[in-house]
Coordinates of C-alpha atoms (C1' of nucleotides) in Angstrom, one line a residue:
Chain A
X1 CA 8.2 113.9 83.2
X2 CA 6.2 111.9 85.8
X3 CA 7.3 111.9 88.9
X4 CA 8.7 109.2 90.6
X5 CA 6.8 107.2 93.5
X6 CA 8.3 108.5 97.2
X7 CA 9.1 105.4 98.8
X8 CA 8.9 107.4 102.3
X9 CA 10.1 104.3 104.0
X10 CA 13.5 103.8 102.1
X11 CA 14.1 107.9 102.2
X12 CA 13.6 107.4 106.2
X13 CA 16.1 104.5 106.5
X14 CA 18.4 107.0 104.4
X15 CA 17.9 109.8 106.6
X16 CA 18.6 107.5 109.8
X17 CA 22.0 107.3 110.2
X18 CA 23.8 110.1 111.6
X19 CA 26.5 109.7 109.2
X20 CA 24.4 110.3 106.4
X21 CA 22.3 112.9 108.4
X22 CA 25.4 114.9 108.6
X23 CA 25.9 114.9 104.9
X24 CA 22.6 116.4 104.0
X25 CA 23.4 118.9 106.4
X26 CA 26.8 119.4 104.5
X27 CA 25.0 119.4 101.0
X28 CA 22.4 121.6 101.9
X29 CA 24.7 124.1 103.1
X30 CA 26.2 124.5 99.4
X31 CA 29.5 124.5 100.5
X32 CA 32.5 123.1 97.9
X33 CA 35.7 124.0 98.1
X34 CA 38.4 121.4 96.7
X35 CA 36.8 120.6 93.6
X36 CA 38.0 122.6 90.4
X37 CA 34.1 123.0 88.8
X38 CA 31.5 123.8 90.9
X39 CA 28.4 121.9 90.2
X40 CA 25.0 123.0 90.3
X41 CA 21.6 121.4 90.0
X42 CA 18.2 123.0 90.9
X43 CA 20.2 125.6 91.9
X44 CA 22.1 124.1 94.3
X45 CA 26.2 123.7 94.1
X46 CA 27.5 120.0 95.3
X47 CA 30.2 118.3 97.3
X48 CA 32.9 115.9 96.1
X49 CA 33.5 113.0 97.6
X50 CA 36.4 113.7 99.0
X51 CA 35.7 116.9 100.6
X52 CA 32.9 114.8 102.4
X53 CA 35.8 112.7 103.4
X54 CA 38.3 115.9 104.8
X55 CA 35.3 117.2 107.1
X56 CA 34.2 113.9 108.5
X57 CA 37.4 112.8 108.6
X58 CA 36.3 108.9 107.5
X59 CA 38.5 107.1 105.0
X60 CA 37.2 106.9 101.2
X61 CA 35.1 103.7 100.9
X62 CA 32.7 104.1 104.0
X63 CA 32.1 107.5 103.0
X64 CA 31.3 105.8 99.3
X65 CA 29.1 103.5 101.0
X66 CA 27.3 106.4 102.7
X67 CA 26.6 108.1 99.4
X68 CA 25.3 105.4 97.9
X69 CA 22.7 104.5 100.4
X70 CA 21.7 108.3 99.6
X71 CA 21.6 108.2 96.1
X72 CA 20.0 104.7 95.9
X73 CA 17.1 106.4 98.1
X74 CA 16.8 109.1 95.4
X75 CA 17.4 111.6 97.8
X76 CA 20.8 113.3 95.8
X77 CA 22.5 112.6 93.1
X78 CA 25.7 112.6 91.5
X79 CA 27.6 113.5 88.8
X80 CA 30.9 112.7 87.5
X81 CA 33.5 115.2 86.8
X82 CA 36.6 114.1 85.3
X83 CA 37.6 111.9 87.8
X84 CA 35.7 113.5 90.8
X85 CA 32.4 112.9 91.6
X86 CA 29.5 115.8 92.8
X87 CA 26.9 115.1 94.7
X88 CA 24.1 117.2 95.5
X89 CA 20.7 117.2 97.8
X90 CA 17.6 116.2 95.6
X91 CA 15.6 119.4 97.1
X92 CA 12.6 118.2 94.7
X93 CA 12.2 114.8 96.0
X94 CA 12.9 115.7 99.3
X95 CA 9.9 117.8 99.4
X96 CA 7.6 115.1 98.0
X97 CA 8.9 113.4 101.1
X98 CA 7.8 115.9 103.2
X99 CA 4.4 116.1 101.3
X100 CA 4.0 112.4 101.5
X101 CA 4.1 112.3 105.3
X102 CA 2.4 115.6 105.4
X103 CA -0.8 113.7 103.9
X104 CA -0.1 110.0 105.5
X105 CA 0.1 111.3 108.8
X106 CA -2.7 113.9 108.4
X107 CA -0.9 116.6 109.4
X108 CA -1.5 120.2 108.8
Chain B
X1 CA 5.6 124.5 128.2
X2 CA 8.8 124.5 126.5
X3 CA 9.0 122.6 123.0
X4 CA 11.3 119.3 123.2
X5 CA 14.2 119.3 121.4
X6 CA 13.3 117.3 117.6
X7 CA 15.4 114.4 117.0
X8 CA 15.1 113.8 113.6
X9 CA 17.3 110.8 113.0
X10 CA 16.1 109.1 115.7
X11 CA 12.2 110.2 114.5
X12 CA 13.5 108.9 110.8
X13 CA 14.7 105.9 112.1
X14 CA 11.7 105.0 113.9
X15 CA 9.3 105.5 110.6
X16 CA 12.4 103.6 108.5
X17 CA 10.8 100.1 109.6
X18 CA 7.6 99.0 107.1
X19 CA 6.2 97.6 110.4
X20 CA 6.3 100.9 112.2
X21 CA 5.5 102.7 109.1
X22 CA 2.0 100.7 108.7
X23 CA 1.3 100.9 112.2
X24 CA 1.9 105.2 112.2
X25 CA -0.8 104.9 109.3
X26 CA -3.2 102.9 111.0
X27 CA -2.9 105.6 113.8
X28 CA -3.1 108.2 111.6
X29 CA -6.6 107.0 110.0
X30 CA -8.3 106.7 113.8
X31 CA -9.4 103.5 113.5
X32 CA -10.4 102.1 116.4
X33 CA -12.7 98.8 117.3
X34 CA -11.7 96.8 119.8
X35 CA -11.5 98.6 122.9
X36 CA -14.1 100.1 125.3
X37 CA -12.8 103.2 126.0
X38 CA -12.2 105.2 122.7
X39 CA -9.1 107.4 123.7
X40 CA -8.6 111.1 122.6
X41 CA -4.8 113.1 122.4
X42 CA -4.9 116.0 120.2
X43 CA -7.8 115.8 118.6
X44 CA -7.2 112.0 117.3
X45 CA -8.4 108.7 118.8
X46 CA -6.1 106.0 119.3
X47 CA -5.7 102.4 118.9
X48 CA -5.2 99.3 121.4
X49 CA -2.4 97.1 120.9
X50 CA -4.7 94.0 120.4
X51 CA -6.2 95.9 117.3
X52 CA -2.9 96.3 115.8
X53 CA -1.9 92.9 116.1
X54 CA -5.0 91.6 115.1
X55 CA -4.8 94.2 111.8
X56 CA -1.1 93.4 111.0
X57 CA -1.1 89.7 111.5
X58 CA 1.7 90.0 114.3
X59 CA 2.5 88.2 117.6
X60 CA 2.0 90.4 121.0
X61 CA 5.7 91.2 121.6
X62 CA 6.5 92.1 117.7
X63 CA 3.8 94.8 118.7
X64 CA 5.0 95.4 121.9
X65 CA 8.6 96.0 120.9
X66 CA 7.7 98.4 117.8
X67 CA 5.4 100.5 119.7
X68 CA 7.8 101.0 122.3
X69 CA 10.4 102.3 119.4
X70 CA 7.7 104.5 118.2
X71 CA 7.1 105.8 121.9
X72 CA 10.5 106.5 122.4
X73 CA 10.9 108.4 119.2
X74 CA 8.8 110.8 120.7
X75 CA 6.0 110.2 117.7
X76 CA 3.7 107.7 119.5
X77 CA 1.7 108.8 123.1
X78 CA 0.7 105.5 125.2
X79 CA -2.1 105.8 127.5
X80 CA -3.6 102.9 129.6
X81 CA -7.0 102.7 129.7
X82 CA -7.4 99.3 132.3
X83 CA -5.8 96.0 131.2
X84 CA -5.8 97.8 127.3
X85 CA -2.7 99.9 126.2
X86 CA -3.8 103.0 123.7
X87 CA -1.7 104.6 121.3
X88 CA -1.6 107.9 119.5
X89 CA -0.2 109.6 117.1
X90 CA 1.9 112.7 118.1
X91 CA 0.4 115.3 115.2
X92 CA 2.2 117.7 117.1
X93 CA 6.0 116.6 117.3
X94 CA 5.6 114.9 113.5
X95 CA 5.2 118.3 112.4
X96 CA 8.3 119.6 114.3
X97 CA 10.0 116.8 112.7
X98 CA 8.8 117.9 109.2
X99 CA 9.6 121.7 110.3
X100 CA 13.4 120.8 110.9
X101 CA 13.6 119.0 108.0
X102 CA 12.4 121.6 105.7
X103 CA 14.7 124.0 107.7
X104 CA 18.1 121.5 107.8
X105 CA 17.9 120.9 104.4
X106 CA 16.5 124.0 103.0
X107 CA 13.8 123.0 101.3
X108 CA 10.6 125.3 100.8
Chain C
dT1 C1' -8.6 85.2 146.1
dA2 C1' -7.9 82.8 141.9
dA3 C1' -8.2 82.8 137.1
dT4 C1' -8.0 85.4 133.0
dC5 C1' -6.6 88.8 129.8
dA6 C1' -3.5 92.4 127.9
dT7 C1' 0.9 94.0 127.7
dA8 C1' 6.0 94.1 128.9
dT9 C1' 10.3 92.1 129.1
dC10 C1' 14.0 88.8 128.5
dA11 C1' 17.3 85.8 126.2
dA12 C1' 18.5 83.6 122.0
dA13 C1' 18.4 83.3 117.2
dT14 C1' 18.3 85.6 113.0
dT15 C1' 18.7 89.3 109.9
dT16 C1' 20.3 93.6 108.4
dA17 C1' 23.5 97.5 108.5
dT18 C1' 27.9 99.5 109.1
dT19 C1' 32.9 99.7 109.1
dT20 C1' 37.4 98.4 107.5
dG21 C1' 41.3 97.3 104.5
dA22 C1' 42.4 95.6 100.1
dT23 C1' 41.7 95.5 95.4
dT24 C1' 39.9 97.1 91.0
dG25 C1' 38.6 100.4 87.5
dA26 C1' 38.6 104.7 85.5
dT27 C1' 40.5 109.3 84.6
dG28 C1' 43.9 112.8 83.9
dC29 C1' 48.6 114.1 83.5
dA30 C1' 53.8 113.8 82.9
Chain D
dT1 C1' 52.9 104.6 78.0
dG2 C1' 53.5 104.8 83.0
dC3 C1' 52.1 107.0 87.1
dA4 C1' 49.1 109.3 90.3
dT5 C1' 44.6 110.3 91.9
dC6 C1' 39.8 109.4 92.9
dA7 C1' 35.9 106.5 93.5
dA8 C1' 33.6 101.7 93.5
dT9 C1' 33.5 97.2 95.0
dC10 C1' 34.5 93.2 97.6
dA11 C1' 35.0 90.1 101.5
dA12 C1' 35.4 89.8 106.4
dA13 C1' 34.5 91.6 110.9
dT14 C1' 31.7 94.0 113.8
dA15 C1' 27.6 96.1 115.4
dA16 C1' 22.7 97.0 115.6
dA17 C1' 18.0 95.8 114.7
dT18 C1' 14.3 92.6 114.4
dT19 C1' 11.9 88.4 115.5
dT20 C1' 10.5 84.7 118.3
dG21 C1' 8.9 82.0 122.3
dA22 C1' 8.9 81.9 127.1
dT23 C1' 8.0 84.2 131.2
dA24 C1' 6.7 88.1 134.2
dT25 C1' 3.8 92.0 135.5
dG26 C1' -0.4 94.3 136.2
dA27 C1' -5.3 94.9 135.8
dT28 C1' -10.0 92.9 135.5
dT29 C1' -13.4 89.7 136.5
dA30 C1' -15.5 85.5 138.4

DNA sequence: TAATCATATCAAATTTATTTGATTGATGCA
DNA sequence: TGCATCAATCAAATAAATTTGATATGATTA
């Protein structure tokens, strides 16, 4: 498979709202607790959406909104279950986005 | 000297802007024509603020106003040589930024 | 000093992003 | 089927960011 271009700019604007910061934080930290299946993908286990909702304590649709701007940057993705929905931190693309600055800016 | 603290959402949202993001790569690639004084931070010579306008096709306070954003994001250095305003890119705090990514979201 | 050049700032206009409450659609269960 | 649950979408309101043109500041030069 041929990886997909890193639009660094979009996964920035992603990454720039502290709602959605606190997300990633929440994803990467593999916790899940009120969904009945656990999901995993590259190794990591996901959130539902409404366990995003009980620890930021926002109401349903802005945390939908949220999820999509994170998904739409490529930056997790989601998977239905039944009627829940996992999402989970893209770890791959995530490090082509650090790689992509890494040799745009020139750094080390 | 004591390492600042990293901001990374407010570092993300100052490369989330195209403008901003062209404007870190001209930085990045040392170009620098205009101005008498060639300026040197870190290893990396800067640019005036009439080269970047001239290079992006931009009106003085469109400049004026994202540079400032970059400045305050802690990922631009300013230094004024005369009447001429140079920028640089901060190599050093864009790879904190990068660190705390890789270390927030777990990534390798 | 006066004029010029480069940049900063300001207020207004515009555009874009975020939040909310309501509604819709889809799934699972009684 | 009918009901309950979870998530997506929509329209409206609000907030934030960006752009522009005008003006101000500060440095250089004639």
């Amino acid at each position: 498979m041929i990886n997909a271009m890193i639009d660094t700019v979009k996964i920035a604007k992603a990454l720039s709202d502290p709602v959605r910061h606190k997300i990633m934080l929440m994803l990467a930290q593999n916790n899940q607790e009120c969904c009945p299946v656990p999901g995993e993908v590259e190794g990591k286990t996901g959130l539902c959406n409404c366990e995003i909702m009980a620890k930021l304590g926002m109401i349903q649709s802005r945390v939908s909104y949220h999820m999509k701007e994170l998904v739409e940057a490529g930056i997790v993705a989601e998977e239905p279950r039944g009627k829940w929905k996992m999402y989970f931190i893209k770890t791959k693309t995530l490090n082509q986005f650090l790689e992509q600055l890494r040799a745009d800016f020139k750094l080390d």
